[in-house]
Amino acid sequence: MKNERPGMEIYVHIPYCVKKCRYCDFLSFPCGDPSGGKEERYVEALLCEIARMRHGRGKRDAAPSDVTSVFIGGGTPSVLPAEAIRRILDRIREVYFVREDAEITMEANPGTVTEEKARIWKAAGVNRLSMGLQSTHDGELRLLGRIHTWADFLESWETARNAGFDNINIDLMSALPGQSAETWRDTLKRVIALAPEHISAYSLIVEPGTPFYEEYGGMSSDIAEYGEYADVPEAHLARYRGRARIPGETEDRAMYHDTKRILADTGYRRYEISNYAKAGRECRHNLGYWTGTEYLGFGLGASSYLCENGQYVRFSVTRDPEEYRDRLAACSRAGTSAGTDTGDVGIPWNEGKAAKSRLMEEPDRDEEKSDQGNCALYDTPEVLTEADRMAEFMFLGLRLTDGVSAEEFRKKFSRELRDVYGKVIDKLKREGLLAEAGDRVLLTETGLDVSNAAMAEFLPD
């Protein structure tokens, strides 16, 4: 008999990489000296967090849910010893019900993939890889601060295929400084020739706090304001004369439309704003995120979205690596000193008879100094109202080219979609940004081009 229990997803964050890329604002750090043991201590803390999570959903001893997908991201998880990945997945299976057909994805970067690692990942249950390429042109890769060349990627690709991985995503990035529509089309065609099952294609965003922002922040702001270099004041142009230029709005749009056309012509269906897949190879983990599936995040900075007793809560793990390791060490000591193995991590929501979580109360100052007080790994939770959840259902679901279902909206909220958002839907339809097709509401091609503006209409006041 088919298992009909609801599903949940698990995300695991590995914050280490060989070298931080110049454009990256993710929570990640370059690896240290292997002899220092920093990464190993992190893995031990992560294993402790997974084992001691005081949350019954999906657990083997109280399991109303099954884990339908696991995503190990970063950072660059493939920098860890392969045995560490195996231990992490083994621990998850010890604590949670992981379905036999669960999608288990791991991010892997060229230059960190070896035959031995790939073999161990496969044996450990990883059945999908997401490989960061970004460009097939070495000059563009150097500018991004990537550690690999196109040839390095091809070697890693072949290694993964030879190990039996038959579900691989390739990440690509357009609108790079100095990139032309021609070099972007060439990157797409080279990648398509490899026949990956999935391609994620994003436009570069120059994020504050990155080396790229120091060099290209002003240029990026000017393009955002003026659209084309011909319209940028000469005084502004003088500030970055001699640097490779970020493509202007027209060229960026041309790359975007080339991506849609070239991938569609070669058998890749666009199912989300930036994601394309062969039939049946959509990323199940991300589909769960966009459609409101509950998820549990482990590791530094990882977020969770869960429901307990009808209350939906989002919370995140601390972003401080020392605090993360120290608090889990304290938690472990608390469990050991009590003569048990129950030094559980405090979860930020109401438990049992509506007793408030530690993080939803003002902390006791004496407890702050104690080991058990240090077990609270999480930030103050965000308790989502129904209005919050309805808005998220809309602006996340509208990222999908299939849009959102009025029937699913009714099931989730016991309300009619048009009763809540009829005026917004009609407004966006008049503007040509939204369409209705049977039960579904979806962005038009024009709406997908300006998706942020369209989806913002659904945000709560």
Coordinates of C-alpha atoms in Angstrom, one line a residue:
M1 CA 0.0 0.0 0.0
K2 CA 1.3 3.4 -0.9
N3 CA 2.5 5.6 2.0
E4 CA 0.3 8.7 2.1
R5 CA 1.9 10.4 5.1
P6 CA 2.8 14.0 4.5
G7 CA 6.4 14.7 3.5
M8 CA 9.0 17.1 4.9
E9 CA 12.4 18.1 3.6
I10 CA 15.8 18.4 5.2
Y11 CA 18.6 20.9 4.4
V12 CA 22.1 20.5 5.7
H13 CA 24.5 23.4 5.4
I14 CA 28.3 22.9 5.0
P15 CA 29.9 26.4 5.2
Y16 CA 33.3 25.5 3.9
C17 CA 34.9 26.0 0.5
V18 CA 38.4 26.0 -1.0
K19 CA 38.2 29.7 -1.7
K20 CA 35.4 32.1 -1.5
C21 CA 34.3 33.4 -4.9
R22 CA 34.5 37.1 -5.5
Y23 CA 30.7 37.5 -6.1
C24 CA 29.5 35.2 -3.2
D25 CA 27.6 36.5 -0.2
F26 CA 26.5 33.1 1.1
L27 CA 27.4 32.0 4.6
S28 CA 30.7 30.3 3.8
F29 CA 34.4 30.4 4.7
P30 CA 37.6 29.2 3.1
C31 CA 38.8 25.8 4.5
G32 CA 41.6 26.0 7.1
D33 CA 44.6 23.8 7.6
P34 CA 43.4 20.2 7.5
S35 CA 45.5 19.4 10.5
G36 CA 43.6 22.1 12.5
G37 CA 40.5 19.9 12.5
K38 CA 38.1 22.9 12.1
E39 CA 35.9 21.1 9.5
E40 CA 35.9 17.8 11.5
R41 CA 34.7 19.7 14.7
Y42 CA 32.0 21.3 12.6
V43 CA 30.8 17.8 11.3
E44 CA 30.8 16.5 14.9
A45 CA 28.6 19.5 16.0
L46 CA 26.3 18.9 13.0
L47 CA 25.9 15.2 13.9
C48 CA 25.1 16.3 17.5
E49 CA 22.5 18.8 16.3
I50 CA 20.8 16.2 14.1
A51 CA 20.7 13.6 16.9
R52 CA 19.4 16.0 19.5
M53 CA 16.8 18.0 17.6
R54 CA 13.9 18.1 20.0
H55 CA 11.3 17.9 17.3
G56 CA 9.1 14.8 16.7
R57 CA 8.0 15.5 13.2
G58 CA 9.6 12.9 10.9
K59 CA 11.5 11.2 13.8
R60 CA 11.5 7.5 14.1
D61 CA 10.0 7.5 17.5
A62 CA 7.1 9.8 16.7
A63 CA 6.8 10.1 12.9
P64 CA 3.7 11.7 11.3
S65 CA 5.9 12.7 8.3
D66 CA 8.5 11.1 6.0
V67 CA 11.6 12.9 4.7
T68 CA 11.1 13.2 0.9
S69 CA 14.3 15.0 0.1
V70 CA 17.7 15.9 1.6
F71 CA 19.8 18.7 0.2
I72 CA 23.4 19.2 1.3
G73 CA 24.5 22.7 0.3
G74 CA 27.0 25.3 1.2
G75 CA 29.7 26.4 0.7
T76 CA 31.1 23.5 -1.0
P77 CA 30.1 20.2 0.7
S78 CA 32.4 18.3 -1.7
V79 CA 35.4 19.7 0.1
L80 CA 34.7 17.5 3.1
P81 CA 36.1 14.0 3.3
A82 CA 33.5 11.8 1.6
E83 CA 33.3 9.8 4.8
A84 CA 31.9 12.9 6.5
I85 CA 29.0 13.0 4.0
R86 CA 28.3 9.3 4.7
R87 CA 28.2 10.0 8.4
I88 CA 25.8 12.9 8.0
L89 CA 23.4 10.9 5.9
D90 CA 23.7 7.9 8.2
R91 CA 22.8 10.1 11.2
I92 CA 19.8 11.5 9.3
R93 CA 18.5 8.0 8.6
E94 CA 19.1 7.0 12.2
V95 CA 16.8 9.8 13.5
Y96 CA 14.3 10.4 10.6
F97 CA 12.2 8.3 8.3
V98 CA 13.8 8.9 4.9
R99 CA 11.7 7.4 2.1
E100 CA 13.4 4.9 -0.1
D101 CA 12.8 7.1 -3.2
A102 CA 13.9 10.3 -1.5
E103 CA 15.9 12.7 -3.6
I104 CA 19.3 13.3 -2.0
T105 CA 21.2 16.1 -3.5
M106 CA 24.7 17.3 -2.8
E107 CA 26.5 20.4 -4.2
A108 CA 29.9 19.6 -5.7
N109 CA 32.4 22.0 -7.3
P110 CA 35.0 21.2 -9.9
G111 CA 38.4 20.6 -8.4
T112 CA 36.9 18.8 -5.4
V113 CA 35.5 15.7 -7.1
T114 CA 37.6 12.5 -7.1
E115 CA 36.8 8.9 -8.1
E116 CA 36.9 7.8 -4.5
K117 CA 34.7 10.6 -3.2
A118 CA 32.1 10.1 -5.9
R119 CA 32.0 6.3 -5.2
I120 CA 31.5 6.9 -1.5
W121 CA 28.8 9.6 -2.1
K122 CA 26.9 7.2 -4.3
A123 CA 27.2 4.3 -1.8
A124 CA 26.0 6.7 0.9
G125 CA 22.8 7.4 -0.9
V126 CA 23.5 10.6 -2.8
N127 CA 21.5 10.3 -6.0
R128 CA 21.7 13.8 -7.4
L129 CA 24.6 16.2 -7.8
S130 CA 24.5 20.0 -8.3
M131 CA 27.7 21.1 -9.9
G132 CA 28.7 24.8 -9.9
L133 CA 30.2 25.7 -13.3
Q134 CA 29.0 29.3 -14.0
S135 CA 30.8 29.6 -17.3
T136 CA 32.7 27.5 -19.9
H137 CA 35.2 30.4 -20.6
D138 CA 38.3 30.5 -18.4
G139 CA 38.6 34.3 -18.5
E140 CA 35.1 34.6 -17.0
L141 CA 35.9 32.0 -14.4
R142 CA 39.0 33.8 -13.3
L143 CA 37.1 37.1 -13.0
L144 CA 34.6 35.3 -10.8
G145 CA 37.3 33.9 -8.6
R146 CA 36.4 30.3 -9.3
I147 CA 39.1 27.7 -8.5
H148 CA 38.6 25.7 -11.7
T149 CA 38.9 25.9 -15.4
W150 CA 36.5 24.5 -18.0
A151 CA 38.8 21.5 -18.5
D152 CA 38.7 20.9 -14.7
F153 CA 34.9 20.9 -14.8
L154 CA 34.9 18.4 -17.7
E155 CA 37.2 16.1 -15.6
S156 CA 34.9 16.3 -12.6
W157 CA 31.8 15.8 -14.8
E158 CA 33.3 12.6 -16.3
T159 CA 34.2 11.4 -12.8
A160 CA 30.6 11.9 -11.6
R161 CA 29.1 10.2 -14.6
N162 CA 31.5 7.2 -14.4
A163 CA 30.5 6.8 -10.7
G164 CA 26.9 6.3 -11.8
F165 CA 25.4 9.7 -11.2
D166 CA 22.5 10.0 -13.7
N167 CA 20.8 13.1 -12.3
I168 CA 23.1 16.1 -12.3
N169 CA 22.4 19.8 -12.3
I170 CA 24.8 22.4 -13.7
D171 CA 24.7 26.0 -12.3
L172 CA 25.4 28.8 -14.8
M173 CA 25.6 32.6 -14.5
S174 CA 25.0 35.3 -17.1
A175 CA 25.4 39.1 -17.2
L176 CA 29.0 38.8 -16.0
P177 CA 31.4 41.7 -16.4
G178 CA 32.9 41.5 -19.9
Q179 CA 30.5 38.8 -21.0
S180 CA 28.8 39.1 -24.4
A181 CA 25.7 37.4 -25.7
E182 CA 28.0 35.4 -27.9
T183 CA 30.1 33.9 -25.1
W184 CA 26.9 33.2 -23.1
R185 CA 25.3 31.3 -26.0
D186 CA 28.6 29.4 -26.4
T187 CA 28.4 28.4 -22.7
L188 CA 24.9 27.2 -23.1
K189 CA 25.7 25.1 -26.2
R190 CA 28.8 23.5 -24.6
V191 CA 26.8 22.6 -21.5
I192 CA 23.8 21.3 -23.5
A193 CA 26.3 19.0 -25.3
L194 CA 27.0 17.3 -22.0
A195 CA 23.2 16.5 -21.7
P196 CA 22.8 17.2 -17.9
E197 CA 19.4 16.4 -16.5
H198 CA 18.9 19.9 -15.1
I199 CA 20.3 23.4 -15.7
S200 CA 20.0 26.4 -13.3
A201 CA 20.7 29.7 -15.1
Y202 CA 20.9 32.9 -13.1
S203 CA 21.9 36.5 -13.8
L204 CA 24.7 37.9 -11.7
I205 CA 23.6 40.0 -8.8
V206 CA 26.4 42.2 -7.4
E207 CA 25.9 41.8 -3.6
P208 CA 27.0 44.3 -1.0
G209 CA 29.9 43.1 1.2
T210 CA 31.6 41.1 -1.6
P211 CA 34.8 41.9 -3.5
F212 CA 32.7 42.2 -6.6
Y213 CA 30.6 45.0 -5.0
E214 CA 33.8 47.0 -4.2
E215 CA 34.7 46.8 -7.9
Y216 CA 31.4 46.8 -9.6
G217 CA 28.8 48.1 -7.1
G218 CA 28.7 51.6 -8.6
M219 CA 28.5 50.2 -12.2
S220 CA 25.7 47.8 -11.2
S221 CA 23.8 50.7 -9.5
D222 CA 24.1 52.8 -12.6
I223 CA 22.8 50.1 -14.9
A224 CA 19.9 49.5 -12.5
E225 CA 19.0 53.2 -12.6
Y226 CA 19.8 54.2 -16.2
G227 CA 19.5 50.9 -18.0
E228 CA 22.1 51.5 -20.7
Y229 CA 25.6 52.9 -20.6
A230 CA 24.6 55.5 -23.2
D231 CA 22.3 57.1 -20.6
V232 CA 24.8 57.0 -17.7
P233 CA 26.3 60.4 -16.9
E234 CA 29.9 60.8 -18.1
A235 CA 31.1 61.6 -14.5
H236 CA 29.9 58.2 -13.4
L237 CA 31.4 56.4 -16.4
A238 CA 34.8 57.9 -15.6
R239 CA 34.8 56.1 -12.2
Y240 CA 35.0 52.7 -13.8
R241 CA 36.6 53.4 -17.1
G242 CA 39.0 50.6 -18.1
R243 CA 37.1 47.9 -16.2
A244 CA 35.2 45.1 -17.8
R245 CA 31.6 46.3 -18.1
I246 CA 28.5 44.5 -16.7
P247 CA 26.1 44.0 -19.6
G248 CA 23.5 46.8 -20.0
E249 CA 19.8 46.1 -19.7
T250 CA 19.2 45.3 -23.4
E251 CA 22.1 42.9 -23.5
D252 CA 21.1 41.3 -20.2
R253 CA 17.5 40.8 -21.5
A254 CA 18.9 39.3 -24.8
M255 CA 20.9 36.7 -22.8
Y256 CA 17.8 35.9 -20.7
H257 CA 15.7 35.3 -23.8
D258 CA 18.5 33.3 -25.5
T259 CA 18.5 31.1 -22.5
K260 CA 14.8 30.3 -22.7
R261 CA 14.9 29.8 -26.5
I262 CA 18.1 27.6 -26.7
L263 CA 17.2 25.4 -23.7
A264 CA 13.6 24.9 -24.9
D265 CA 14.8 24.0 -28.4
T266 CA 17.0 21.3 -26.9
G267 CA 14.5 19.6 -24.6
Y268 CA 14.8 21.5 -21.4
R269 CA 11.5 22.7 -20.0
R270 CA 11.5 25.9 -18.0
Y271 CA 9.6 25.0 -14.8
E272 CA 10.7 27.9 -12.6
I273 CA 12.1 31.4 -13.4
S274 CA 15.7 30.3 -13.4
N275 CA 15.5 26.5 -13.6
Y276 CA 15.2 24.1 -16.6
A277 CA 14.9 20.3 -16.6
K278 CA 14.4 17.4 -18.9
A279 CA 11.1 15.6 -18.4
G280 CA 10.7 14.3 -14.8
R281 CA 14.0 15.7 -13.7
E282 CA 12.8 18.8 -11.9
C283 CA 14.5 19.4 -8.5
R284 CA 12.0 17.8 -6.1
H285 CA 13.6 19.6 -3.1
N286 CA 13.2 23.0 -4.5
L287 CA 9.7 22.3 -5.8
G288 CA 8.8 21.4 -2.2
Y289 CA 10.2 24.8 -1.1
W290 CA 8.2 26.7 -3.7
T291 CA 5.0 24.9 -2.9
G292 CA 5.1 25.2 0.9
T293 CA 6.4 21.8 2.1
E294 CA 7.8 21.9 5.6
Y295 CA 11.5 21.7 6.0
L296 CA 14.1 21.3 8.7
G297 CA 17.5 22.9 8.4
F298 CA 20.7 21.7 10.1
G299 CA 24.0 23.5 10.3
L300 CA 25.2 27.0 10.5
G301 CA 22.6 29.6 9.4
A302 CA 20.2 26.9 8.2
S303 CA 16.5 27.9 8.2
S304 CA 13.5 25.7 9.1
Y305 CA 9.8 26.1 8.3
L306 CA 7.5 23.9 10.4
C307 CA 4.1 23.5 11.8
E308 CA 3.3 22.4 15.3
N309 CA -0.3 22.3 16.7
G310 CA -1.5 24.5 13.8
Q311 CA 1.2 27.1 14.4
Y312 CA 3.6 27.8 11.5
V313 CA 7.1 28.9 12.5
R314 CA 10.2 29.9 10.7
F315 CA 13.6 30.0 12.6
S316 CA 17.3 29.8 11.8
V317 CA 20.4 28.4 13.4
T318 CA 23.0 30.9 14.7
R319 CA 25.4 32.2 12.0
D320 CA 28.4 32.3 14.3
P321 CA 30.6 29.2 13.8
E322 CA 32.2 29.3 17.3
E323 CA 28.8 29.9 19.0
Y324 CA 27.4 26.9 17.0
R325 CA 30.1 24.5 18.1
D326 CA 30.3 25.8 21.7
R327 CA 26.5 25.6 22.2
L328 CA 26.3 22.1 20.8
A329 CA 29.2 21.0 23.0
A330 CA 27.4 22.5 26.0
C331 CA 24.3 20.7 25.0
S332 CA 26.1 17.4 24.8
R333 CA 27.6 17.9 28.2
A334 CA 24.2 18.7 29.7
G335 CA 22.8 15.4 28.4
T336 CA 25.9 13.4 29.6
S337 CA 25.9 14.9 33.0
A338 CA 22.2 13.9 33.5
G339 CA 23.2 10.3 32.8
T340 CA 21.1 10.3 29.6
D341 CA 21.5 10.9 25.9
T342 CA 18.8 13.6 25.8
G343 CA 20.7 16.9 25.9
D344 CA 18.2 18.1 23.3
V345 CA 18.6 21.3 21.4
G346 CA 15.8 23.8 22.3
I347 CA 13.3 24.4 19.5
P348 CA 11.7 27.8 19.3
W349 CA 7.9 27.2 19.6
N350 CA 5.2 26.1 22.0
E351 CA 5.6 22.5 23.2
G352 CA 3.3 20.1 25.0
K353 CA 0.6 22.0 27.0
A354 CA 1.3 25.3 25.2
A355 CA 4.5 25.7 27.3
K356 CA 6.6 28.4 25.6
S357 CA 9.9 27.6 24.1
R358 CA 13.0 29.0 25.6
L359 CA 13.5 31.4 22.7
M360 CA 10.0 32.8 23.0
E361 CA 10.6 33.9 26.5
E362 CA 12.9 36.4 28.1
P363 CA 16.0 34.3 29.1
D364 CA 16.8 33.8 32.7
R365 CA 20.1 35.5 33.3
D366 CA 21.4 32.6 35.4
E367 CA 20.4 30.2 32.8
E368 CA 22.4 32.1 30.2
K369 CA 25.5 31.1 32.1
S370 CA 24.6 27.5 32.4
D371 CA 25.4 24.7 29.9
Q372 CA 21.7 23.9 29.4
G373 CA 20.9 27.6 28.7
N374 CA 23.5 27.5 25.9
C375 CA 21.6 24.7 24.2
A376 CA 19.4 27.3 22.5
L377 CA 20.9 27.4 19.0
Y378 CA 18.2 29.3 17.2
D379 CA 17.2 32.9 16.6
T380 CA 13.9 34.3 17.8
P381 CA 11.3 32.5 15.7
E382 CA 9.0 34.2 13.2
V383 CA 5.4 33.1 13.8
L384 CA 3.6 33.3 10.5
T385 CA 0.1 34.6 10.3
E386 CA -2.4 33.2 7.9
A387 CA -1.9 36.4 5.8
D388 CA 1.8 35.7 5.7
R389 CA 1.3 32.1 4.6
M390 CA -1.2 33.0 1.9
A391 CA 1.2 35.7 0.5
E392 CA 4.1 33.2 0.5
F393 CA 1.9 30.6 -1.2
M394 CA 1.4 33.1 -4.0
F395 CA 4.8 34.7 -4.5
L396 CA 6.7 31.5 -4.1
G397 CA 4.2 29.5 -6.2
L398 CA 4.2 32.1 -9.0
R399 CA 7.9 31.5 -9.5
L400 CA 6.8 28.2 -11.1
T401 CA 5.7 28.4 -14.8
D402 CA 2.7 26.3 -13.9
G403 CA 1.7 28.9 -11.3
V404 CA -0.6 28.2 -8.3
S405 CA -3.7 26.2 -8.0
A406 CA -6.9 27.6 -6.7
E407 CA -7.8 24.1 -5.4
E408 CA -4.6 23.8 -3.4
F409 CA -5.1 27.3 -2.0
R410 CA -8.6 26.2 -0.9
K411 CA -7.2 23.0 0.8
K412 CA -4.5 24.9 2.6
F413 CA -6.5 27.9 3.8
S414 CA -10.2 27.0 3.5
R415 CA -10.7 30.1 1.5
E416 CA -11.3 30.9 -2.2
L417 CA -8.3 32.3 -4.0
R418 CA -10.3 35.0 -5.7
D419 CA -12.0 36.0 -2.5
V420 CA -8.6 36.9 -1.1
Y421 CA -6.7 38.1 -4.2
G422 CA -9.3 38.8 -6.8
K423 CA -8.5 42.5 -7.1
V424 CA -4.8 41.8 -7.4
I425 CA -5.3 39.1 -10.0
D426 CA -7.5 41.3 -12.1
K427 CA -5.1 44.2 -11.9
L428 CA -2.2 42.1 -13.1
K429 CA -4.3 40.5 -15.8
R430 CA -5.1 43.9 -17.2
E431 CA -1.4 44.7 -17.2
G432 CA -0.7 41.5 -19.1
L433 CA 1.4 40.1 -16.3
L434 CA -0.9 37.3 -15.1
A435 CA -3.2 34.8 -16.7
E436 CA -5.8 32.2 -15.6
A437 CA -5.8 28.8 -17.1
G438 CA -8.5 26.5 -15.7
D439 CA -7.8 26.1 -12.0
R440 CA -4.4 27.8 -12.2
V441 CA -3.1 31.4 -11.9
L442 CA 0.3 32.0 -13.5
L443 CA 2.6 34.7 -14.7
T444 CA 2.7 35.4 -18.4
E445 CA 6.0 35.5 -20.3
T446 CA 5.9 39.3 -19.7
G447 CA 5.1 38.7 -16.1
L448 CA 8.0 36.3 -15.7
D449 CA 10.3 39.0 -17.1
V450 CA 9.3 41.4 -14.4
S451 CA 8.4 38.7 -11.8
N452 CA 9.6 40.6 -8.7
A453 CA 7.3 43.5 -9.4
A454 CA 4.4 41.2 -10.1
M455 CA 4.9 39.0 -7.1
A456 CA 5.3 42.0 -4.8
E457 CA 1.6 42.8 -5.4
F458 CA 0.7 39.8 -3.2
L459 CA 2.7 40.9 -0.1
P460 CA 0.7 41.8 3.0
D461 CA 0.2 45.5 3.7

